[in-house]
Coordinates of C-alpha atoms in Angstrom, one line a residue:
Chain A
M618 CA 3.0 -5.5 -31.5
N619 CA 5.3 -3.4 -29.3
I620 CA 5.6 -3.8 -25.6
V621 CA 7.5 -1.4 -23.4
V622 CA 8.4 -2.6 -19.9
C623 CA 9.5 -0.2 -17.1
V624 CA 12.0 -1.6 -14.6
K625 CA 13.8 -0.2 -11.6
Q626 CA 17.1 -1.2 -9.9
V627 CA 16.5 -1.4 -6.2
P628 CA 18.5 -2.4 -3.1
D629 CA 17.4 -5.9 -1.9
T630 CA 15.5 -4.6 1.2
N631 CA 15.5 -8.1 2.7
E632 CA 19.2 -7.6 3.1
V633 CA 19.0 -4.1 4.6
R634 CA 20.0 -4.1 8.3
I635 CA 20.0 -1.4 10.9
D636 CA 23.2 -0.6 12.7
P637 CA 22.3 -1.5 16.3
V638 CA 24.6 1.1 17.8
K639 CA 24.0 4.1 15.6
G640 CA 20.5 3.2 14.6
T641 CA 21.2 4.0 10.9
L642 CA 20.6 2.0 7.8
I643 CA 23.5 -0.2 6.7
R644 CA 23.5 0.1 2.9
E645 CA 27.0 -1.3 2.3
G646 CA 27.1 -4.7 0.8
V647 CA 23.4 -4.7 0.1
P648 CA 22.9 -6.3 -3.4
S649 CA 21.1 -4.4 -6.1
I650 CA 18.4 -6.3 -8.0
M651 CA 15.8 -5.8 -10.6
N652 CA 12.6 -4.9 -8.6
P653 CA 10.6 -8.2 -8.3
D654 CA 7.2 -6.8 -9.5
D655 CA 9.0 -5.3 -12.5
K656 CA 10.7 -8.6 -13.3
A657 CA 7.3 -10.3 -13.3
G658 CA 6.1 -7.6 -15.7
L659 CA 9.1 -8.3 -18.0
E660 CA 8.4 -12.0 -17.9
A661 CA 4.8 -11.3 -18.8
A662 CA 6.0 -9.3 -21.8
L663 CA 8.4 -12.0 -22.8
R664 CA 5.6 -14.6 -22.7
I665 CA 3.5 -12.5 -25.0
K666 CA 6.6 -12.2 -27.2
D667 CA 7.0 -16.0 -27.2
K668 CA 3.5 -16.4 -28.4
T669 CA 3.1 -13.5 -30.8
G670 CA 6.5 -12.3 -31.7
A671 CA 6.0 -9.0 -30.1
K672 CA 8.9 -6.6 -29.7
V673 CA 9.9 -6.0 -26.1
S674 CA 11.7 -2.8 -25.2
V675 CA 12.8 -2.2 -21.6
I676 CA 13.4 1.2 -20.1
T677 CA 14.8 2.3 -16.7
M678 CA 15.6 5.6 -15.1
G679 CA 18.5 5.7 -12.7
P680 CA 22.2 6.1 -12.2
L681 CA 24.7 4.6 -14.7
Q682 CA 25.0 1.3 -12.7
A683 CA 21.3 0.7 -13.5
E684 CA 22.6 -0.6 -16.8
E685 CA 23.1 -3.9 -15.0
I686 CA 19.4 -4.7 -14.9
L687 CA 19.1 -3.7 -18.5
R688 CA 21.8 -6.2 -19.4
E689 CA 19.8 -8.7 -17.3
A690 CA 16.7 -7.9 -19.3
L691 CA 18.5 -8.4 -22.6
A692 CA 19.8 -11.8 -21.3
M693 CA 16.3 -12.8 -20.5
G694 CA 15.2 -12.0 -24.0
A695 CA 14.3 -8.3 -24.3
D696 CA 14.9 -6.8 -27.8
D697 CA 16.2 -3.4 -26.9
V698 CA 16.9 -1.4 -23.7
Y699 CA 17.0 2.2 -22.7
L700 CA 18.7 3.9 -19.8
V701 CA 17.4 7.3 -18.9
T702 CA 20.1 8.9 -16.9
D703 CA 21.0 12.5 -16.0
R704 CA 21.7 14.5 -12.9
A705 CA 18.8 16.7 -13.9
F706 CA 16.4 13.8 -13.2
G707 CA 17.8 13.1 -9.8
G708 CA 15.8 13.5 -6.6
A709 CA 12.5 13.0 -8.4
D710 CA 9.3 12.0 -6.5
T711 CA 6.7 9.9 -8.2
W712 CA 5.2 12.8 -10.1
A713 CA 8.5 13.9 -11.6
T714 CA 9.6 10.3 -12.2
S715 CA 6.5 9.5 -14.0
S716 CA 6.5 12.6 -16.2
T717 CA 10.1 11.8 -17.2
L718 CA 9.3 8.2 -17.9
A719 CA 6.2 9.2 -19.9
G720 CA 8.5 11.6 -22.0
A721 CA 10.9 8.7 -22.6
I722 CA 8.2 6.2 -23.5
S723 CA 6.6 8.7 -25.9
K724 CA 9.7 8.3 -28.1
L725 CA 9.0 4.6 -28.6
D726 CA 6.3 2.7 -30.4
Y727 CA 4.0 1.0 -27.9
D728 CA 0.7 -0.9 -27.8
L729 CA 1.2 -2.2 -24.2
I730 CA 3.2 -0.8 -21.4
I731 CA 3.9 -2.9 -18.4
T732 CA 5.3 -1.7 -15.1
G733 CA 5.7 -3.4 -11.7
R734 CA 3.0 -2.6 -9.2
Q735 CA 5.5 -1.1 -6.8
A736 CA 9.2 -1.0 -6.0
I737 CA 10.4 -2.6 -2.8
D738 CA 12.5 0.4 -1.7
G739 CA 9.6 2.9 -2.0
D740 CA 6.4 0.8 -2.0
T741 CA 4.4 3.6 -3.4
A742 CA 2.7 1.9 -6.4
Q743 CA 2.3 5.4 -7.9
V744 CA 4.6 5.6 -10.8
G745 CA 2.6 3.2 -13.0
P746 CA -0.8 5.0 -12.8
E747 CA 0.9 8.4 -12.9
T748 CA 2.8 7.5 -16.0
A749 CA -0.4 6.3 -17.7
E750 CA -2.0 9.6 -16.7
H751 CA 0.8 11.6 -18.3
L752 CA 0.5 9.5 -21.5
D753 CA -3.3 9.8 -21.5
L754 CA -3.7 6.0 -21.4
P755 CA -6.0 3.8 -19.3
N756 CA -4.1 1.8 -16.6
I757 CA -5.1 -1.5 -15.1
S758 CA -3.3 -2.0 -11.8
Y759 CA -2.4 -5.2 -9.8
A760 CA -2.5 -7.6 -12.7
Q761 CA -2.6 -11.3 -11.8
E762 CA -3.0 -12.4 -15.5
I763 CA -2.4 -10.5 -18.7
E764 CA -3.6 -11.8 -22.1
V765 CA -3.6 -10.0 -25.4
D766 CA -6.7 -10.6 -27.5
G767 CA -6.4 -8.9 -30.9
D768 CA -6.3 -5.2 -30.3
E769 CA -7.4 -5.5 -26.8
V770 CA -5.9 -6.7 -23.5
V771 CA -7.7 -8.8 -20.9
V772 CA -6.3 -8.5 -17.4
L773 CA -7.3 -10.2 -14.2
R774 CA -7.1 -7.3 -11.7
Q775 CA -6.7 -8.1 -8.0
Y776 CA -8.6 -6.3 -5.3
D777 CA -8.5 -6.9 -1.6
D778 CA -11.2 -9.6 -1.5
R779 CA -11.9 -10.2 -5.2
S780 CA -10.6 -9.9 -8.8
H781 CA -12.1 -8.2 -11.8
R782 CA -11.6 -9.5 -15.3
V783 CA -11.0 -6.2 -17.2
R784 CA -10.9 -5.7 -20.9
A785 CA -9.5 -2.6 -22.6
K786 CA -8.6 -1.4 -26.0
L787 CA -4.8 -1.0 -26.6
P788 CA -2.8 1.0 -25.9
V789 CA -3.0 0.4 -22.2
L790 CA -0.6 0.5 -19.2
V791 CA -0.7 -2.5 -16.9
T792 CA 1.0 -2.8 -13.5
A793 CA 2.1 -6.3 -12.6
L794 CA 2.2 -8.2 -9.3
S795 CA 5.2 -10.4 -8.6
E796 CA 2.7 -13.3 -8.1
L797 CA 1.9 -13.0 -11.8
N798 CA 4.6 -15.6 -12.9
K799 CA 8.0 -17.0 -12.1
P800 CA 10.5 -15.1 -14.2
R801 CA 12.8 -17.1 -16.4
Y802 CA 16.5 -17.3 -15.9
M803 CA 19.1 -15.7 -18.1
T804 CA 20.5 -18.1 -20.6
P805 CA 24.3 -18.4 -21.1
G806 CA 23.9 -17.4 -24.8
G807 CA 21.6 -14.6 -23.7
I808 CA 24.2 -13.3 -21.2
F809 CA 26.9 -13.5 -23.9
D810 CA 24.8 -11.5 -26.3
A811 CA 23.6 -9.0 -23.7
Y812 CA 27.2 -8.0 -23.1
R813 CA 28.9 -8.5 -26.4
E814 CA 26.2 -8.0 -29.1
K815 CA 23.6 -5.7 -27.7
E816 CA 23.6 -2.1 -26.9
V817 CA 22.2 -0.1 -24.0
V818 CA 20.8 3.1 -25.4
Q819 CA 21.5 6.0 -23.1
W820 CA 19.1 9.0 -23.0
V821 CA 20.1 12.1 -21.2
R822 CA 18.2 15.3 -20.4
E823 CA 18.1 16.7 -24.0
D824 CA 16.8 13.4 -25.4
I825 CA 13.6 13.4 -23.3
P826 CA 10.7 15.6 -24.4
V827 CA 9.6 16.8 -21.0
E828 CA 9.5 20.3 -19.5
D829 CA 12.0 21.4 -16.9
E830 CA 9.4 22.2 -14.3
N831 CA 8.3 18.6 -14.4
I832 CA 11.6 16.8 -13.7
G833 CA 14.0 16.2 -10.9
L834 CA 13.9 17.5 -7.4
S835 CA 12.6 20.9 -8.4
G836 CA 9.8 19.4 -10.5
S837 CA 8.7 17.3 -7.5
P838 CA 5.6 18.4 -5.6
T839 CA 6.6 16.4 -2.6
R840 CA 9.9 16.5 -0.7
V841 CA 11.3 14.4 2.1
S842 CA 11.8 16.7 5.1
K843 CA 13.4 14.1 7.3
S844 CA 14.0 10.4 7.5
F845 CA 14.9 8.3 10.5
P846 CA 15.2 4.7 11.4
K847 CA 12.3 3.0 13.0
A848 CA 12.7 3.5 16.8
V849 CA 14.7 0.8 18.5
K850 CA 12.7 -1.2 20.9
E851 CA 12.8 -0.4 24.6
P852 CA 12.5 -3.4 27.0
G853 CA 8.8 -3.7 27.9
M854 CA 7.0 -4.1 31.2
K855 CA 6.1 -7.3 32.9
I856 CA 3.3 -7.8 35.5
E857 CA 2.4 -10.6 37.7
E858 CA -1.1 -10.0 39.0
G859 CA -4.5 -11.6 39.2
V860 CA -6.5 -12.7 36.2
E861 CA -8.9 -9.6 36.2
E862 CA -6.0 -7.2 36.6
S863 CA -4.0 -8.8 33.8
V864 CA -7.0 -8.7 31.4
Q865 CA -7.7 -5.1 32.3
F866 CA -4.0 -4.2 31.8
I867 CA -4.0 -5.7 28.3
V868 CA -7.2 -4.0 27.4
D869 CA -5.8 -0.6 28.6
K870 CA -2.6 -1.1 26.5
L871 CA -4.6 -2.0 23.4
K872 CA -6.6 1.2 23.9
E873 CA -3.5 3.3 24.4
T874 CA -2.0 1.9 21.1
Y875 CA -5.3 2.5 19.3
I876 CA -5.7 -1.2 18.5
L877 CA -9.0 -1.2 20.3
Chain B
M484 CA -1.9 30.3 -4.8
T485 CA -2.2 27.6 -2.2
K486 CA -4.3 29.9 0.1
E487 CA -7.5 29.6 -1.8
Y488 CA -7.5 25.8 -1.0
K489 CA -9.5 25.1 2.1
G490 CA -10.9 22.2 4.0
V491 CA -10.0 18.6 4.8
Y492 CA -11.5 16.1 2.4
T493 CA -11.6 12.3 2.5
F494 CA -12.5 9.8 -0.2
A495 CA -15.2 7.5 1.2
E496 CA -14.5 4.2 -0.4
Q497 CA -17.5 1.8 -0.7
V498 CA -17.6 -1.7 -2.1
D499 CA -20.9 -3.3 -2.9
G500 CA -22.6 -0.4 -1.2
E501 CA -20.7 -0.8 2.1
L502 CA -18.2 1.7 3.4
T503 CA -14.7 0.2 4.0
G504 CA -13.3 0.5 7.5
V505 CA -10.5 2.9 6.5
S506 CA -13.1 5.4 5.1
L507 CA -14.4 5.8 8.7
E508 CA -10.8 5.9 10.1
L509 CA -10.0 8.7 7.6
L510 CA -12.9 10.8 9.0
G511 CA -11.5 10.4 12.5
K512 CA -8.1 11.7 11.4
A513 CA -9.6 14.4 9.2
G514 CA -11.4 15.7 12.2
D515 CA -8.2 16.2 14.1
L516 CA -6.5 17.9 11.2
A517 CA -9.5 20.1 10.5
A518 CA -9.5 21.2 14.2
D519 CA -5.8 22.2 13.9
L520 CA -6.6 24.1 10.7
D521 CA -9.8 25.7 12.0
T522 CA -11.7 24.2 9.1
D523 CA -14.2 21.4 8.4
V524 CA -14.4 17.9 7.1
T525 CA -15.9 16.9 3.7
A526 CA -16.3 13.3 2.5
I527 CA -16.5 12.5 -1.2
L528 CA -18.9 9.6 -1.8
L529 CA -19.2 8.0 -5.3
G530 CA -21.1 5.0 -6.5
K531 CA -24.5 3.7 -7.6
D532 CA -27.4 3.9 -5.1
V533 CA -25.1 4.9 -2.2
A534 CA -27.0 8.0 -0.9
D535 CA -27.8 6.1 2.3
L536 CA -24.2 6.0 3.2
A537 CA -23.9 9.8 3.3
K538 CA -25.7 9.8 6.7
V539 CA -23.3 7.3 8.1
L540 CA -20.3 9.5 7.0
V541 CA -21.9 12.4 8.8
E542 CA -22.4 10.3 12.0
F543 CA -18.7 9.4 11.9
G544 CA -17.5 12.9 11.6
A545 CA -18.1 14.4 8.1
D546 CA -19.5 18.0 8.3
R547 CA -20.4 17.8 4.6
V548 CA -20.8 15.0 2.0
I549 CA -20.3 15.5 -1.7
L550 CA -22.3 12.8 -3.3
Y551 CA -22.2 11.7 -6.9
E552 CA -24.2 8.7 -8.1
N553 CA -24.0 7.1 -11.5
D554 CA -24.6 3.6 -12.9
E555 CA -21.1 3.7 -14.4
L556 CA -19.7 3.9 -10.9
E557 CA -21.3 0.7 -9.5
L558 CA -18.0 -1.2 -9.9
Y559 CA -14.7 0.7 -9.3
T560 CA -12.8 1.4 -12.5
T561 CA -10.1 4.0 -12.6
E562 CA -11.2 6.6 -15.1
P563 CA -14.7 7.6 -14.2
Y564 CA -13.8 7.7 -10.5
T565 CA -10.7 9.8 -11.3
Q566 CA -12.8 12.2 -13.5
V567 CA -15.4 12.9 -10.8
V568 CA -12.9 13.4 -8.0
A569 CA -10.7 15.6 -10.2
A570 CA -13.8 17.7 -11.0
I571 CA -14.7 18.0 -7.3
I572 CA -11.2 19.1 -6.6
E573 CA -11.4 21.7 -9.3
E574 CA -14.6 23.1 -8.0
Y575 CA -14.2 22.9 -4.3
K576 CA -10.4 23.3 -4.0
P577 CA -9.6 21.2 -0.9
E578 CA -6.5 21.9 1.1
I579 CA -6.0 18.2 2.0
L580 CA -7.4 15.0 0.4
L581 CA -7.0 11.7 2.3
I582 CA -7.6 8.3 0.6
G583 CA -7.4 4.8 2.1
A584 CA -4.3 2.9 1.0
T585 CA -6.4 0.0 -0.3
A586 CA -6.3 -1.7 -3.7
I587 CA -8.7 0.9 -4.9
G588 CA -7.2 3.9 -3.2
R589 CA -3.7 3.1 -4.3
D590 CA -4.9 3.1 -7.9
L591 CA -7.2 6.1 -7.7
G592 CA -4.8 8.3 -5.7
P593 CA -1.9 8.5 -8.2
R594 CA -4.3 8.9 -11.1
I595 CA -5.9 11.9 -9.4
A596 CA -2.6 13.4 -8.3
G597 CA -1.3 13.1 -11.9
R598 CA -4.4 14.7 -13.3
V599 CA -4.5 17.7 -11.0
H600 CA -0.7 18.1 -10.8
T601 CA -0.1 17.7 -7.1
G602 CA 2.0 15.5 -4.8
L603 CA 0.8 12.3 -3.2
T604 CA 2.4 10.4 -0.3
A605 CA 1.7 6.7 -0.2
D606 CA 0.7 4.6 2.8
C607 CA 1.0 7.1 5.5
T608 CA 1.0 5.9 9.1
K609 CA 1.0 9.4 10.7
L610 CA -0.4 12.8 9.7
D611 CA 0.1 16.1 11.5
I612 CA -0.2 19.8 10.8
Q613 CA 3.1 21.6 11.0
E614 CA 2.8 24.4 13.5
E615 CA 4.1 27.4 11.7
S616 CA 3.5 26.6 8.1
K617 CA 0.2 24.8 8.6
N618 CA 1.4 22.3 6.0
L619 CA 0.5 18.6 6.3
L620 CA 3.3 16.5 7.6
M621 CA 3.0 13.0 6.2
T622 CA 5.0 10.1 7.7
R623 CA 5.4 6.8 6.0
P624 CA 7.6 3.7 6.1
A625 CA 10.2 3.2 3.4
F626 CA 12.9 0.6 2.6
G627 CA 10.7 -2.3 3.5
G628 CA 9.8 -0.7 6.8
N629 CA 13.4 -0.2 7.9
L630 CA 13.2 3.6 7.6
M631 CA 10.5 6.2 8.3
A632 CA 10.3 9.3 6.1
E633 CA 8.5 12.7 6.8
I634 CA 7.1 14.2 3.6
L635 CA 5.8 17.6 2.8
C636 CA 3.9 19.0 -0.2
E637 CA 4.4 22.7 0.1
N638 CA 3.6 24.3 -3.2
H639 CA 0.8 22.2 -4.6
R640 CA -2.8 21.6 -3.5
P641 CA -4.5 19.5 -2.4
Q642 CA -1.9 17.8 -0.3
M643 CA -2.8 14.2 -0.9
A644 CA -2.0 11.1 1.1
T645 CA -3.1 7.5 1.1
V646 CA -3.4 6.2 4.6
R647 CA -2.8 2.7 5.7
P648 CA -5.9 0.9 6.9
G649 CA -6.0 0.1 10.6
V650 CA -3.7 3.0 11.7
M651 CA -6.0 5.9 12.2
V652 CA -8.8 5.9 14.8
R653 CA -12.4 6.2 13.9
K654 CA -14.6 8.5 16.0
I655 CA -17.4 7.2 18.1
R656 CA -20.6 7.2 16.0
E657 CA -23.0 10.1 16.9
E658 CA -26.5 9.0 15.8
N659 CA -28.0 12.4 15.6
R660 CA -25.1 14.3 14.1
T661 CA -26.1 16.5 11.2
G662 CA -24.3 17.6 8.1
E663 CA -24.8 19.0 4.7
I664 CA -25.2 16.7 1.7
I665 CA -24.5 18.1 -1.7
N666 CA -25.4 16.3 -4.9
F667 CA -22.5 17.0 -7.3
D668 CA -23.5 17.9 -10.8
Y669 CA -21.2 16.4 -13.4
E670 CA -21.5 14.7 -16.7
L671 CA -19.0 11.8 -17.3
E672 CA -16.9 12.2 -20.4
R673 CA -16.6 8.8 -22.1
N674 CA -13.0 8.6 -23.5
N675 CA -10.3 6.2 -24.4
K676 CA -9.5 5.5 -20.8
F677 CA -12.8 3.6 -20.0
V678 CA -12.4 -0.1 -19.6
T679 CA -15.0 -2.9 -19.3
V680 CA -15.3 -5.2 -16.3
E681 CA -16.3 -8.6 -17.8
E682 CA -16.4 -10.6 -14.6
V683 CA -16.2 -10.2 -10.9
I684 CA -14.6 -13.1 -9.1
K685 CA -15.1 -13.0 -5.3
Q686 CA -12.8 -15.1 -3.2
T687 CA -15.2 -17.0 -1.0
K688 CA -12.5 -17.9 1.6
S689 CA -9.2 -16.4 1.0
K690 CA -6.2 -18.3 2.2
I691 CA -4.7 -16.2 4.8
E692 CA -1.0 -15.5 4.7
I693 CA 0.2 -14.8 8.2
Q694 CA 2.7 -12.3 6.9
D695 CA -0.2 -10.1 5.7
A696 CA -2.1 -10.2 9.0
D697 CA -2.3 -7.1 11.1
I698 CA -2.8 -9.0 14.2
L699 CA -1.4 -12.4 15.0
I700 CA -2.4 -14.7 17.9
S701 CA 0.4 -17.1 18.3
G702 CA 0.4 -20.2 20.4
G703 CA 3.2 -22.5 21.6
R704 CA 3.9 -25.5 23.7
G705 CA 2.1 -24.0 26.6
L706 CA -1.2 -24.6 24.9
G707 CA -0.8 -28.3 25.7
G708 CA -2.8 -29.7 22.7
P709 CA -4.5 -28.9 19.4
E710 CA -8.0 -28.6 21.0
N711 CA -6.8 -25.6 23.1
F712 CA -6.1 -23.5 20.0
A713 CA -9.8 -22.9 19.9
I714 CA -9.4 -20.3 22.6
L715 CA -6.8 -18.5 20.5
Q716 CA -9.2 -18.7 17.6
D717 CA -11.9 -17.1 19.7
L718 CA -9.5 -14.2 20.6
A719 CA -8.5 -13.9 17.0
E720 CA -12.1 -13.5 15.9
A721 CA -12.9 -11.0 18.6
I722 CA -10.0 -8.7 17.8
G723 CA -9.8 -9.3 14.1
G724 CA -6.6 -11.4 13.8
E725 CA -5.2 -14.7 12.6
V726 CA -3.9 -17.6 14.5
S727 CA -0.3 -18.7 14.1
G728 CA 2.2 -20.7 16.2
S729 CA 5.7 -21.7 17.2
R730 CA 7.7 -24.6 15.9
A731 CA 6.9 -26.5 19.1
A732 CA 3.2 -26.3 18.2
V733 CA 3.8 -27.3 14.6
D734 CA 6.2 -30.1 15.4
S735 CA 3.6 -31.5 17.8
G736 CA 1.1 -31.5 14.9
W737 CA -1.3 -29.0 16.6
I738 CA -1.3 -26.5 13.8
D739 CA -0.3 -26.3 10.1
K740 CA 3.3 -25.6 9.0
D741 CA 1.8 -22.8 6.9
V742 CA 1.3 -20.7 10.0
Q743 CA 4.6 -21.3 11.7
V744 CA 6.4 -18.2 12.9
G745 CA 10.2 -18.2 13.2
Q746 CA 13.5 -18.8 11.6
T747 CA 12.3 -22.1 10.0
G748 CA 8.8 -20.7 9.5
K749 CA 7.8 -17.3 8.5
T750 CA 9.0 -13.9 9.5
V751 CA 6.1 -11.6 10.4
R752 CA 5.8 -8.0 11.5
P753 CA 2.2 -7.4 12.4
T754 CA 0.9 -4.4 14.2
L755 CA 0.1 -6.6 17.2
Y756 CA 1.6 -10.0 18.1
F757 CA 0.3 -12.1 20.9
A758 CA 2.8 -14.8 22.1
I759 CA 0.7 -17.1 24.2
G760 CA 2.4 -20.1 25.9
I761 CA 5.5 -19.5 23.9
S762 CA 8.8 -19.6 25.9
G763 CA 10.7 -17.5 23.3
A764 CA 13.3 -19.7 21.7
I765 CA 15.7 -17.6 19.6
Q766 CA 14.5 -19.2 16.4
H767 CA 11.0 -18.1 17.2
M768 CA 12.0 -14.6 18.1
A769 CA 13.9 -14.1 14.9
G770 CA 10.6 -14.4 13.1
M771 CA 8.5 -12.0 15.2
E772 CA 10.7 -9.6 17.2
E773 CA 10.1 -6.8 14.6
S774 CA 6.3 -6.8 15.3
D775 CA 5.1 -3.3 16.2
Y776 CA 3.6 -4.4 19.5
I777 CA 4.2 -7.7 21.4
I778 CA 2.1 -9.0 24.2
A779 CA 3.3 -12.2 25.9
I780 CA 1.4 -14.4 28.2
N781 CA 3.3 -17.1 30.0
K782 CA 3.2 -18.8 33.4
D783 CA 7.0 -18.8 33.7
P784 CA 8.2 -15.4 34.9
N785 CA 11.7 -16.2 33.5
A786 CA 10.5 -17.0 29.9
L787 CA 12.8 -15.4 27.3
I788 CA 9.8 -14.1 25.4
F789 CA 9.4 -11.3 28.1
N790 CA 12.7 -9.8 26.8
V791 CA 11.1 -8.8 23.5
A792 CA 7.6 -8.2 24.7
D793 CA 6.2 -4.7 25.2
V794 CA 3.7 -6.1 27.6
G795 CA 4.5 -9.3 29.6
I796 CA 1.8 -11.0 31.6
V797 CA 2.9 -13.7 34.0
G798 CA -0.1 -16.0 34.5
D799 CA -2.3 -18.9 33.4
L800 CA -3.2 -18.5 29.8
F801 CA -6.2 -20.7 30.2
E802 CA -7.7 -18.3 32.6
I803 CA -6.6 -15.0 31.0
V804 CA -7.2 -15.6 27.3
P805 CA -11.0 -16.4 27.5
K806 CA -11.6 -13.4 29.8
L807 CA -9.6 -11.2 27.5
T808 CA -11.7 -12.3 24.6
E809 CA -14.8 -11.4 26.5
S810 CA -13.4 -7.9 27.4
I811 CA -12.4 -7.2 23.9
K812 CA -15.9 -8.2 22.6
A813 CA -17.4 -5.9 25.2
E814 CA -15.1 -3.0 24.2
R815 CA -15.9 -3.5 20.5
A816 CA -19.7 -3.6 21.2
K817 CA -19.3 -0.2 23.1
Q818 CA -17.5 1.3 20.1
D819 CA -20.0 0.3 17.4

């Protein structure tokens, strides 16, 4: 059985701070990490490998430094890793990202594809389902449990107030929640092998079977026209009135802010 | 090419035959956008035995409902829902399609966008029509909410957005409003992308994580004792929020550590945060100052909490909170 896991290197948004004077994002010194949902997806794949001896391939798209998370994936136990990297892929929205990833995945053997539900820098949750669409596969989102049963997969799929146990015939793409499991640590031997023995395969534009109009900035249906930091808070107002007036004041404010 | 696409469409999500709140909120926003574009609002309603809901959608602002019923659509699964909505897009060519950013909408949206080759903006908190171009301007938070981005989809149609629940405002229901209801004719194509739902597991009482709550009613030392948290609970139920508290309340054993807000508790950023009888120790503020809107009630006019509050009320919480609960209930009753 072949499992392909998609991962993304992201800035640890818990560490992102706003410059209080300029009101801009401070990115310096913010550590880059493997996106948490993706890491849970990788762990799920490695657990299937532990049980069944499946082969786990890991793929990422990003700049050259994204190699770090692929080395981490190797040290955790992945079999081979692929870095899709080219200026031509830069500036991609979820549509162009997913068509590029689908092109890359189509070069590999796969029965099961696992992606994270969403990346903490974008929070869109779109790349997984869109990749499945480009590959003409079913997708099962928001996996709380993943189990392989012969040539089928059984996934506990989370909704807002319930879960569905969903069965589907492989090949399938599953998107994983970080609550799925607690990812293993890299082992010292694993780290040694990841850097000394194993290879990160690099794929550039020519290696990926995808049309020019579906990649990068120009292949992206959406574009960011402007970004700005969340408004810095002004000091609020304070009133000291009777009970009725106070209550009415709060109700009016809740209406103004559309909460009521 | 984009010119032939017309009308503002919404996906009317229903679960167990009940419309989700965001479905009604989308109609409110769609009405505003349609007015700016001089067009009308169409709701797409899919499911099994859901025809009754079409009338409700009209009463909340849909000018037209495209209805498709099929036993296969009783429970949401990705492929059949995607197929039908994609077929509706192909036939009716909407200019804009809005979907609630729920666990269903965030699965369906990207699948449709992928199929019809258009852009999709996730989790929008603001939608406007650009004046000159008449394009949809979609605003969403990024970088864990540290940054806001304005996004356009200029050359593809429909312009698609998922919209965060609780952000847009539903219209007041008009009982006698009329609209057109169209039964969409389509034959589902069974393919490799169909999956089987073997079991539905409903969470009878989900354990609430206060970080996930949209509205928090937080109490502190000023509450005076555990029994008094009942008035916060009443307010929480009236407004649709959860009760949390300060370290003082937790250390006194009045509420669970699970719901403690602050440096040593949890960091929260709800849409609305009530700080009631909380003085505003720095350690508490570190956990809540990024809330979108903060209302503080405290009898001490010099309480530090007023420095971060959008609205500060100096007064007796035991008098104000129960009255506030009554007023909110009355407002809600008026709106329904």
